[in-house]
Each structure stands twice: as structure tokens, then as C-alpha cells.
Amino acid sequence: MTDGHPRMAESACEEVLVLDFGGQYSQLIARRIRECGVFAELLPHDTALERIRERRPAALVLSGGPASVYSDGAPELRRELLELDLPVLGICYGMQAMVHVLGGRVEGADAGEFGRTSLVLADGGGRLLSGLPHEQQCWMSHRDSVFKPPPGFVALASSPGSPVAALESPARGLYGIQFHPEVVHTPYGTQILDRFLREVAGLEQRWSPASVIDEQVQRVRAQVGDGGVICGLSGGVDSATAAALVHRAIGDQLTCVLVDHGLLRKNEAQQVVETFRDRGIRLVHVAAQERFLQRLAGVVEPEHKRKIIGEEFIRVFEEQAAKLPGVRFLVQGTLYSDVIESGGDGRAGAATIKSHHNVGGLPEDLDLELVEPLRMLFKDEVRAVATKLGLPEGIVWRQPFPGPGLGIRIVGGEATAERLEILREADAILQEEIRAAGLYRELWQSFCVLPVVRSVGVQGDGRTYAYPIVVRAVTSEDAMTADWARLPYDLLERVSSRIINEVPGVNRVALDVSSKPPATIEWE
Ligand code: XMP
């Protein structure tokens, strides 16, 4: 097992460690630093000092967090972290913890500051904020405030609720800001991070998603030697990018397997097959529709469907793997968000991905070593890598799609060939219209659902007794929460009339106007 780190050990590329004190924006801090061209990784705030030292980071960032430094069980900032002779930037809670530990004054206020807040610089902004407007907007989210900096620190700014909204001690390399530079509502936020990285930490702009390609190519070659490698393709951007990257490294040592369970969207399998064959990548396309349909006969309950589809997928995949002699490695499109969610950092072993997201993924008991070239990347970085690798737009920007596919979007009844056909055709019309309206990339997901109920309609001269199709379109950042998309009425009208006119077996179209929570994105 390797750590899958995109930077080679001997690479001169420096990194920033973001210590996570539980803030909702911690991942975003790492992303913004990477956007500034510096590699950043998120680690738990209590990571052993020894491990932090071993990494030899160029700087530390202390994230925000929901606690008060005075509350029981508040995450502790160890003083030693401030004495590693590294530049440190504390953000929100990170700054308060720094001030508290170094003898400044942090106090609870009755009313905190939440949302857009006006920030006024003092002393020309000092080293960290110099060159910025005297008065600017920033985004705050805190209850406690800093009232007095620790000895040796200078206050750099204030806001209505924060007498000290930024401070620094350049001699000790310590800096703090009460506001959130990582969110878009702090217009100068990226500039401030950039200043910390370049002026304070002396870092150069070296890292980019594209630089990952060269590094991973070397790393994959070193990991697999002349061993055979297998990769399951789902049609999604993650597995496609991982496969394309590994293929660049080891060419024909890689064989991709596309298990077509008959639950994919219209033309999806075909597009993947064409894309990969055009690139000269070995691909086995397993047409397993019949097998899956047989196993799904009579199955109504969604968890049961998921289980059957997952099991059958593994069986088919194993059969294929057994036909490929010398295969010792399995490529997986694990992303950094999966690694973080499962509590591991990028260097510590494999992520245990939630079973939820694992359906249609990998057989667990295959005796294969994992190759995970995207393990340190955020989704948007994967898209940048995919584009750089020349994957087509239709794959690069494909919306997320559940492993059990259309099988779980037939709700309250069995997934039969007839219903799958109806759903696939309706879904294709929706996708076509959403793309034509230029909305595809803006939506987290847009899809159709087929509830297994029928109702009366009238079409031409006769009555119909047919299914409804529910249109579900959501916006979201990470699928944890989602809002229903306000699709234009004329678009909805086109979608509705096309589905009813062009898809036999449908006589109504309804729109789902629920957010998550309390609903979920998928029906099932
Ligand atoms: P929910 O419906 O829980 O979905 O709001 C959140 C995200 O997860 C996807 N999803 C799945 N992905 N297997 C998957 O691989 C599944 O069984 C599954 N169920 C939901 C869903 O599409 C959304 O992006």
C-alpha cells in the first residue's frame, strides 16, 4: 500500500498543513491555498507533533471551529505548534486559540458577528494586510472576540464586534485573522492568503492539478512495476480520470472493465467505450443487462435493490479479473473528500468509502493492491486533470450518478426492462433540454424518477392509464445539503411536453420542489 501522495518524496514542492479545529470551511481553506499554487493538506488539529515535523511543512494554518476557547473539551492548540519556527496563520477559532495560549485576551460577547461585516485596518495593515483598502468587507462567523493581543503582537484591524480582528507578530512568524478569507464573501480573502503564502512564508507558485499528472505517472510506475492493473469504469469522471492517468503511466499493463448492468443512462456505456477505445486503452465491455434484470425480478425495496446490484456487480467484476492473468493491482477513483470523510489523512492507508458510494465500485475481498492516483484531489481539481488529459467534455462535467443507477430511481416497484426504457428515454430528454438551456454544469444533479403508480390521462381520442415522471434538479456544494433548482418555466414546459409526447407510457410530468434536508437528493 502506498500513501498515494501526488508529490514525489524527492520533489522540491513545498506544502502547507491546515490543522482542522472543526470548522465548516476547513476543506475550503485547503482548496483556496491550492488555488494559489501551493499544495495544502488538511490534518486533524491533534495530529502528533512528530508527524507534523516529519512532513516538514512550509507553513501551518489553524482553521476555524465551532467551540469557544473556554468551553469544556474545546480543541486544544498546543503551544509547541507555535514554536516550530514556521509561519502560522490562525483563522477565526485558530486565531483565538493562538491569542489565548500566548496570553492575550479573548472574551465572549453576547452577540457575535455572523455574515458580512465591515473591516477597518489599523497601522496600514501591517505585514499581512498591507496594500489592502483601509475599509473593506469580510465574512465573520464567531461569538467570542479578541480584546487584547498577546505581548509582542500588533493589532492590524477591527470590526464593530471585534476590537482586534487581525494581528501579527512578524518576529515570531505568527499571524491571525478573525474573519474567513476562504469564502467568496471576503473579497480580498484570496489576496490575503496569497500574501501569507508568498510574502510571509516565501512560497512560490509551483503546484497545480496539472502538475499532479507528471508526478502521479512516476508514482504509479514505481508502485506497479510490471504488474497487471485492472480498473472498473462507471461512466463517471473519477474512474475515467483515474484510468486515463494510469494508462498514461503504464499503457497496456492496464485493462479497464465496464460492467454494463443495464441501469446506466442513455448512451452512457457507448460513450465510455468509444472514448477509451479511441485512446487505445484496453477495455472489456461486459454486457450483463440480462443477469441484473433477472436478479432484480420481484425486488421492490430500495436497500434490497442496492444490495443485489452491488453483489452482482462484484461477481461480474471478479469473473473478469480472473480472466486476466498477472493482475495484482486495482485502480480506484478515490477522492480527497472520501479520504477526509473517512477520517484518514492522505498518507494513512486506504479510505474506507461509505458503502453507500461503493456500490458499483470494487470487490472488497479481491486480493489486489489499490492504486489511487486521485487520492489527494478535490472534485474540481479532478475535472482540471481530466481536461488536461484530454477526456471529452461529456465525461469531465458529468453529474454524479449513483452506482445502482436507474435501478433505484424506479420507486415503489420492480425495475423491469419496460420501466427502465421509459425512465432512460425521459431522462435523456431532460438532459438534452438542460444542456440546451446551458444549465447542466450549474446543477449538481438533474434526473428523472419513475414512481410505480399509474393514473388516467387523455391523449388524442382516448384515455390513457400511464406512469408519471418526476423531474428532480438540485443545486448543491457537496450533496450533504441541496436546494431544488428554480428551473425556468419555459424549460419545464418543453421538458414536460417532450416527455409526454415522445415517451410512450408516460402521461404526466411533475416537479420535485423539496430541499435536502428534509428530503434526500435521490428518491428511492
Ligand atoms: P442522497 O439521495 O442521499 O444522495 O441525498 C446524496 C448523493 O449520493 C448519491 N447516491 C448514491 N451513490 N450509490 C451511489 O454510488 C448509492 O446507492 C447512492 N444513493 C445516493 C446521490 O446521487 C447524491 O449525489
XYZ file of C-alpha atoms and ligand atoms in Angstrom:
548
model
C 0.000 0.000 0.000
C 1.380 3.420 -0.821
C 0.318 6.765 0.523
C -0.792 7.892 -2.918
C 0.626 11.330 -2.347
C 0.735 13.280 -5.585
C 4.062 14.885 -4.802
C 7.065 12.694 -5.066
C 9.048 12.366 -1.887
C 12.093 13.916 -3.503
C 10.098 16.731 -5.090
C 11.024 20.252 -4.076
C 7.377 21.261 -3.973
C 6.546 22.627 -0.554
C 3.327 22.196 1.304
C 1.149 23.906 3.854
C -0.637 21.917 6.535
C -4.083 23.103 7.552
C -4.893 21.890 11.052
C -8.604 21.309 11.357
C -10.261 22.595 14.520
C -13.688 21.509 13.295
C -14.675 24.458 11.132
C -17.190 24.025 8.376
C -14.858 25.773 5.941
C -11.662 23.855 6.709
C -11.619 21.981 3.405
C -12.235 25.210 1.604
C -9.113 26.729 3.167
C -7.025 23.894 1.707
C -8.686 24.359 -1.663
C -8.034 28.090 -1.742
C -4.377 27.614 -0.836
C -4.047 25.140 -3.692
C -5.672 27.689 -5.983
C -2.807 29.976 -5.011
C -0.437 27.340 -6.438
C 0.732 25.837 -3.150
C -0.082 22.285 -2.129
C -2.146 22.149 1.080
C -3.408 19.253 3.096
C -5.887 19.030 5.940
C -4.892 17.225 9.147
C -6.752 16.841 12.444
C -5.769 19.532 14.962
C -4.371 16.928 17.356
C -2.043 15.241 14.863
C 1.123 14.195 16.709
C 3.820 16.854 16.644
C 6.284 14.291 15.424
C 4.176 13.610 12.351
C 3.853 17.288 11.614
C 7.612 17.751 11.915
C 8.277 14.782 9.644
C 6.212 16.365 6.924
C 8.464 19.438 7.008
C 5.660 21.822 6.015
C 6.480 25.338 4.855
C 3.716 26.858 6.989
C 0.765 25.977 9.194
C -2.776 27.279 9.046
C -5.077 26.835 12.033
C -8.685 26.566 10.913
C -11.819 27.928 12.497
C -14.119 25.801 14.612
C -17.413 25.987 16.469
C -16.002 25.918 20.026
C -15.158 28.718 22.444
C -11.632 28.517 23.847
C -13.312 28.472 27.268
C -15.751 25.625 26.660
C -15.183 22.174 28.101
C -13.469 19.916 25.632
C -12.553 22.796 23.307
C -9.935 21.562 20.842
C -6.608 22.499 22.300
C -3.917 24.411 20.453
C -0.566 23.065 21.630
C 1.909 25.850 22.272
C 4.691 23.772 20.694
C 2.992 24.195 17.337
C 3.721 27.895 17.566
C 7.364 27.204 18.364
C 8.283 25.080 15.364
C 9.871 28.071 13.704
C 7.220 28.007 10.972
C 4.936 30.790 9.820
C 1.480 30.190 11.305
C -1.821 31.759 10.257
C -4.722 31.357 12.677
C -8.207 31.826 11.233
C -11.218 32.563 13.484
C -11.039 29.957 16.264
C -7.447 29.304 15.179
C -6.590 32.924 15.936
C -8.484 32.953 19.234
C -6.732 29.787 20.367
C -3.374 31.338 19.489
C -4.188 34.510 21.411
C -5.460 32.523 24.390
C -2.392 30.322 24.621
C 0.025 33.246 24.288
C -1.547 35.402 26.991
C -3.812 37.793 25.075
C -7.449 38.412 25.994
C -10.340 36.534 24.368
C -13.833 37.232 25.678
C -17.296 36.002 24.974
C -19.691 38.611 23.641
C -23.483 38.465 23.925
C -23.927 38.922 20.248
C -21.326 37.557 17.894
C -20.744 38.613 14.324
C -22.266 36.463 11.597
C -22.146 37.253 7.915
C -20.944 40.311 6.021
C -19.020 42.660 8.284
C -17.061 45.832 7.701
C -13.343 45.639 8.487
C -11.160 48.709 9.133
C -7.375 48.458 9.001
C -5.092 49.862 11.661
C -1.443 50.710 11.239
C -1.597 50.382 7.433
C -2.461 46.700 7.796
C 0.981 45.603 8.968
C 2.832 42.905 7.079
C -0.168 40.671 6.462
C -2.761 43.169 5.270
C -0.672 45.955 3.779
C -1.795 47.183 0.381
C -5.456 46.411 1.038
C -8.137 49.138 1.199
C -8.450 50.906 4.540
C -12.030 49.757 4.800
C -13.338 46.510 3.280
C -15.919 43.819 3.625
C -15.263 40.451 5.196
C -17.224 37.377 6.306
C -17.418 36.670 10.014
C -18.845 33.780 11.981
C -17.938 33.994 15.661
C -19.218 34.667 19.150
C -16.010 35.219 21.161
C -13.745 38.115 20.212
C -10.140 39.108 20.809
C -9.945 42.209 23.013
C -6.200 42.417 23.553
C -3.352 40.899 21.525
C -0.709 38.828 23.347
C 2.543 40.607 24.276
C 4.669 41.319 21.217
C 1.700 41.309 18.800
C 0.289 44.260 16.864
C -3.419 44.669 16.112
C -3.986 45.145 12.373
C -7.718 45.659 12.014
C -11.027 45.931 13.816
C -14.700 45.410 13.088
C -17.819 46.508 15.015
C -17.776 43.366 17.169
C -14.053 42.574 17.127
C -11.701 45.120 18.705
C -8.847 43.017 17.322
C -9.952 41.429 14.037
C -6.415 40.728 12.791
C -2.998 40.688 14.419
C 0.599 39.671 13.859
C 4.000 39.185 15.327
C 6.291 39.083 12.294
C 9.306 38.438 14.503
C 7.768 35.143 15.624
C 6.076 34.398 12.309
C 2.616 34.361 13.887
C -0.466 35.844 12.213
C -4.174 35.771 12.912
C -7.420 36.888 11.299
C -10.857 36.697 12.840
C -12.678 36.637 9.504
C -12.817 33.896 6.866
C -10.532 34.583 3.894
C -11.597 31.333 2.188
C -15.220 32.274 1.451
C -16.243 34.358 -1.544
C -17.924 36.951 0.683
C -14.486 38.141 1.786
C -13.498 39.849 -1.493
C -9.820 40.238 -0.558
C -9.627 36.800 1.060
C -7.593 35.062 -1.618
C -5.255 38.026 -1.787
C -4.669 37.758 1.961
C -3.957 34.031 1.754
C -1.696 34.668 -1.191
C 0.179 37.318 0.753
C 0.663 34.956 3.671
C 1.961 32.233 1.358
C 4.309 34.391 -0.679
C 5.369 37.363 1.447
C 5.354 35.676 4.816
C 6.139 32.032 4.051
C 8.199 32.796 0.917
C 6.467 30.101 -1.127
C 6.447 30.015 -4.903
C 3.599 29.115 -7.159
C 4.501 25.575 -8.121
C 1.540 23.296 -7.598
C -1.355 22.832 -9.961
C -3.707 19.967 -10.736
C -1.793 19.586 -13.987
C 1.494 19.105 -12.148
C -0.158 16.123 -10.481
C -0.200 14.263 -13.776
C 3.592 14.051 -14.141
C 4.049 13.232 -10.503
C 1.429 10.502 -10.490
C 2.753 8.963 -13.673
C 6.101 8.443 -11.920
C 4.454 7.239 -8.771
C 2.195 4.705 -10.485
C 5.143 3.312 -12.451
C 7.109 2.920 -9.248
C 4.200 1.249 -7.479
C 3.144 -1.315 -10.058
C 6.429 -2.199 -11.770
C 5.493 -4.671 -14.481
C 2.360 -5.947 -12.687
C -1.034 -6.095 -14.344
C -3.631 -3.500 -13.356
C -7.418 -3.563 -13.605
C -9.850 -0.656 -13.351
C -13.635 -0.665 -13.156
C -15.204 2.161 -15.150
C -18.565 3.553 -14.114
C -19.023 6.251 -16.692
C -18.292 8.937 -14.107
C -15.430 11.425 -14.143
C -13.488 9.927 -11.209
C -12.946 6.422 -12.506
C -12.414 7.689 -16.059
C -9.736 10.156 -14.929
C -8.009 7.619 -12.711
C -7.946 5.142 -15.602
C -6.652 7.685 -18.128
C -3.911 8.748 -15.731
C -2.829 5.192 -15.018
C -2.901 4.401 -18.726
C -0.557 7.296 -19.380
C 1.822 5.772 -16.858
C 1.760 2.112 -17.837
C -0.093 1.748 -21.152
C -1.196 -1.792 -21.911
C -0.499 -3.102 -18.429
C -3.913 -1.576 -17.673
C -7.204 -3.245 -18.584
C -10.444 -1.400 -17.910
C -13.688 -3.194 -17.276
C -17.064 -1.620 -17.882
C -19.844 -3.662 -16.349
C -22.983 -2.651 -18.178
C -25.711 -3.553 -15.707
C -28.414 -2.068 -17.893
C -29.051 0.649 -15.315
C -26.916 3.314 -16.961
C -28.204 6.429 -18.653
C -28.872 6.529 -22.374
C -25.715 6.083 -24.500
C -23.529 6.204 -21.398
C -21.809 2.854 -21.888
C -21.328 3.575 -25.552
C -19.677 6.918 -24.874
C -17.238 5.404 -22.390
C -16.381 2.555 -24.751
C -15.750 4.931 -27.646
C -13.690 7.347 -25.566
C -11.438 4.655 -24.193
C -11.094 2.669 -27.400
C -10.201 5.870 -29.289
C -7.386 6.416 -26.854
C -6.083 2.900 -27.346
C -6.951 1.835 -23.810
C -7.754 -1.843 -23.382
C -11.355 -2.157 -22.400
C -13.605 -5.098 -21.707
C -17.256 -4.157 -22.117
C -19.364 -6.702 -20.263
C -22.972 -6.677 -21.403
C -24.602 -8.024 -18.248
C -28.063 -6.450 -18.557
C -29.907 -9.760 -18.585
C -28.175 -11.066 -15.473
C -29.021 -7.968 -13.495
C -32.624 -7.861 -14.673
C -33.125 -11.470 -13.673
C -31.765 -10.871 -10.212
C -33.880 -7.730 -9.797
C -37.122 -9.506 -10.729
C -39.698 -9.034 -7.998
C -37.460 -6.745 -5.912
C -39.168 -3.553 -4.727
C -37.376 -2.357 -1.617
C -34.533 0.089 -2.432
C -31.941 -1.252 0.010
C -32.592 -4.712 -1.340
C -32.095 -3.452 -4.893
C -28.843 -1.799 -3.878
C -27.584 -4.957 -2.242
C -28.380 -7.154 -5.229
C -26.878 -4.737 -7.735
C -23.741 -4.382 -5.591
C -23.303 -8.140 -5.178
C -23.896 -8.932 -8.797
C -21.501 -6.192 -9.817
C -18.762 -7.723 -7.726
C -19.450 -11.160 -9.153
C -19.183 -9.946 -12.738
C -16.069 -7.952 -11.938
C -14.402 -10.917 -10.271
C -15.135 -13.145 -13.235
C -13.407 -10.632 -15.483
C -10.437 -10.199 -13.164
C -9.970 -13.992 -13.092
C -9.637 -13.974 -16.874
C -6.720 -11.564 -16.744
C -3.561 -13.330 -15.672
C -0.968 -11.374 -13.713
C -3.361 -8.731 -12.389
C -2.128 -7.539 -8.995
C -3.473 -4.001 -8.769
C -6.875 -2.325 -8.773
C -7.304 1.335 -9.749
C -9.814 3.327 -7.726
C -11.001 6.881 -8.229
C -10.955 7.712 -4.515
C -11.007 11.497 -3.949
C -9.642 13.642 -1.154
C -13.146 14.292 0.178
C -13.588 10.499 0.653
C -10.252 10.352 2.465
C -11.167 13.212 4.770
C -14.674 11.879 5.425
C -13.302 8.543 6.470
C -11.049 10.298 8.970
C -7.761 9.387 7.353
C -5.220 11.857 6.097
C -3.647 11.412 2.707
C -0.775 9.329 3.983
C -2.540 6.897 6.225
C -3.695 3.825 4.379
C -6.767 3.400 2.267
C -10.011 5.238 2.693
C -12.949 3.173 3.726
C -15.515 4.667 1.481
C -19.065 4.708 2.700
C -20.786 1.595 1.413
C -23.404 3.945 0.016
C -20.921 5.237 -2.503
C -19.227 1.952 -3.002
C -21.983 0.200 -4.863
C -20.766 -0.424 -8.357
C -17.265 0.086 -7.017
C -14.800 -2.526 -6.005
C -14.903 -6.067 -4.776
C -13.596 -5.888 -1.239
C -12.103 -9.329 -0.972
C -10.227 -9.267 -4.249
C -6.639 -9.768 -3.316
C -5.433 -6.694 -5.149
C -3.376 -3.718 -4.081
C -5.067 -0.355 -4.605
C -3.765 2.306 -6.935
C -5.450 5.606 -6.104
C -3.984 8.418 -8.182
C -6.682 10.984 -7.264
C -6.485 10.449 -3.541
C -5.277 13.955 -2.797
C -7.559 15.834 -5.185
C -10.794 17.720 -4.756
C -13.514 17.159 -7.340
C -12.867 20.388 -9.212
C -9.176 19.501 -9.374
C -10.064 16.095 -10.836
C -12.010 17.887 -13.560
C -8.956 20.043 -14.292
C -6.776 16.917 -14.523
C -9.374 15.211 -16.739
C -9.444 18.188 -19.100
C -5.657 18.261 -19.227
C -5.659 14.547 -20.064
C -7.980 15.295 -22.986
C -11.088 13.472 -21.770
C -14.235 14.701 -23.556
C -16.402 17.402 -22.039
C -19.300 14.943 -21.628
C -17.245 12.871 -19.196
C -15.364 15.722 -17.500
C -18.555 17.518 -16.489
C -20.837 14.540 -15.966
C -23.106 14.993 -12.979
C -22.799 12.444 -10.158
C -24.756 9.253 -10.710
C -25.466 6.558 -8.136
C -23.758 3.180 -8.559
C -27.105 1.297 -8.624
C -28.128 3.701 -11.355
C -31.620 3.845 -12.723
C -32.455 0.782 -10.615
C -33.108 2.945 -7.553
C -34.917 5.656 -9.491
C -37.820 3.330 -10.189
C -39.604 3.814 -6.922
C -42.178 1.667 -5.215
C -41.934 -1.168 -7.696
C -39.758 -3.560 -9.568
C -37.163 -2.342 -12.093
C -38.388 -4.050 -15.244
C -36.977 -3.699 -18.756
C -40.055 -1.716 -19.810
C -39.853 0.762 -16.926
C -36.096 1.174 -17.376
C -36.646 2.020 -21.017
C -39.263 4.653 -20.130
C -37.043 6.191 -17.466
C -33.957 6.190 -19.688
C -35.777 7.933 -22.540
C -37.370 10.528 -20.262
C -34.036 11.183 -18.572
C -32.309 11.657 -21.928
C -34.868 14.311 -22.913
C -34.377 16.137 -19.617
C -30.582 16.093 -20.002
C -30.808 17.314 -23.583
C -33.051 20.245 -22.665
C -30.995 21.174 -19.597
C -27.823 21.201 -21.662
C -29.502 23.215 -24.411
C -30.537 25.770 -21.789
C -26.899 25.983 -20.649
C -27.749 24.829 -17.136
C -26.090 21.403 -16.961
C -22.900 22.475 -15.184
C -24.717 24.735 -12.740
C -26.802 21.882 -11.392
C -25.356 19.331 -9.007
C -27.728 16.754 -10.431
C -30.737 16.693 -12.724
C -32.605 13.489 -13.427
C -35.968 11.770 -13.747
C -37.681 9.421 -11.331
C -40.375 6.908 -12.172
C -42.832 6.256 -9.331
C -44.615 2.997 -9.978
C -48.178 4.342 -9.896
C -50.421 4.933 -12.840
C -53.118 7.498 -13.382
C -55.605 8.486 -16.005
C -54.908 10.968 -18.754
C -56.327 11.845 -22.117
C -54.316 11.827 -25.286
C -55.653 12.087 -28.828
C -59.017 10.421 -28.855
C -58.566 8.160 -25.937
C -57.957 7.836 -22.275
C -54.547 6.728 -21.110
C -53.537 4.943 -17.964
C -49.821 5.563 -17.587
C -46.882 6.472 -15.349
C -45.867 9.938 -14.185
C -42.265 11.113 -14.443
C -40.890 13.281 -11.651
C -38.217 15.813 -12.568
C -35.597 16.305 -9.859
C -32.980 19.050 -10.251
C -30.840 20.306 -7.383
C -28.028 22.682 -6.659
C -25.514 21.643 -4.035
C -21.887 22.033 -2.958
C -21.241 18.536 -1.695
C -24.517 16.557 -1.663
C -24.776 16.888 2.109
C -27.385 19.584 1.659
C -29.169 20.574 -1.523
C -31.741 23.027 -2.773
C -34.264 22.395 -5.534
C -33.257 24.264 -8.641
C -35.504 27.054 -9.850
C -35.682 25.887 -13.461
C -37.257 28.360 -15.864
C -40.941 27.701 -16.629
C -40.411 27.600 -20.370
C -37.743 24.947 -19.931
C -40.076 22.918 -17.715
C -42.798 23.238 -20.276
C -40.547 21.938 -23.062
C -39.371 19.056 -20.914
C -42.899 18.123 -19.923
C -44.411 18.207 -23.394
C -41.481 16.383 -24.968
C -41.506 13.600 -22.375
C -45.261 13.091 -22.631
C -45.276 13.233 -26.433
C -42.122 11.237 -27.090
C -42.067 8.585 -24.372
C -44.850 6.015 -24.615
C -46.181 5.003 -21.223
C -45.970 8.475 -19.618
C -48.919 10.864 -19.298
C -47.782 13.321 -16.608
C -44.643 15.194 -15.566
C -44.265 16.525 -12.023
C -41.546 18.656 -10.447
C -39.935 17.855 -7.088
C -39.660 21.079 -5.051
C -38.083 19.682 -1.887
C -34.696 20.566 -0.486
C -32.323 18.300 1.440
C -32.898 18.051 4.346
C -35.656 17.036 4.920
C -35.796 15.195 1.584
C -32.797 13.467 0.015
C -31.470 14.063 -3.474
C -32.415 10.649 -4.816
C -35.881 9.212 -4.460
C -35.773 5.540 -3.658
P -28.988 11.369 -1.209
O -30.079 10.746 -2.018
O -28.618 10.543 -0.009
O -27.726 11.336 -2.168
O -29.247 12.797 -0.872
C -26.505 12.011 -1.948
C -25.590 11.726 -3.129
O -25.254 10.335 -3.159
C -25.676 9.740 -4.369
N -26.218 8.414 -4.051
C -25.597 7.252 -4.289
N -24.401 6.994 -4.856
N -24.784 4.679 -4.542
C -24.013 5.695 -5.001
O -22.942 5.430 -5.541
C -25.986 4.861 -3.971
O -26.648 3.913 -3.580
C -26.411 6.226 -3.835
N -27.522 6.784 -3.309
C -27.370 8.137 -3.441
C -26.725 10.677 -4.941
O -26.835 10.563 -6.350
C -26.239 12.016 -4.478
O -25.235 12.534 -5.343
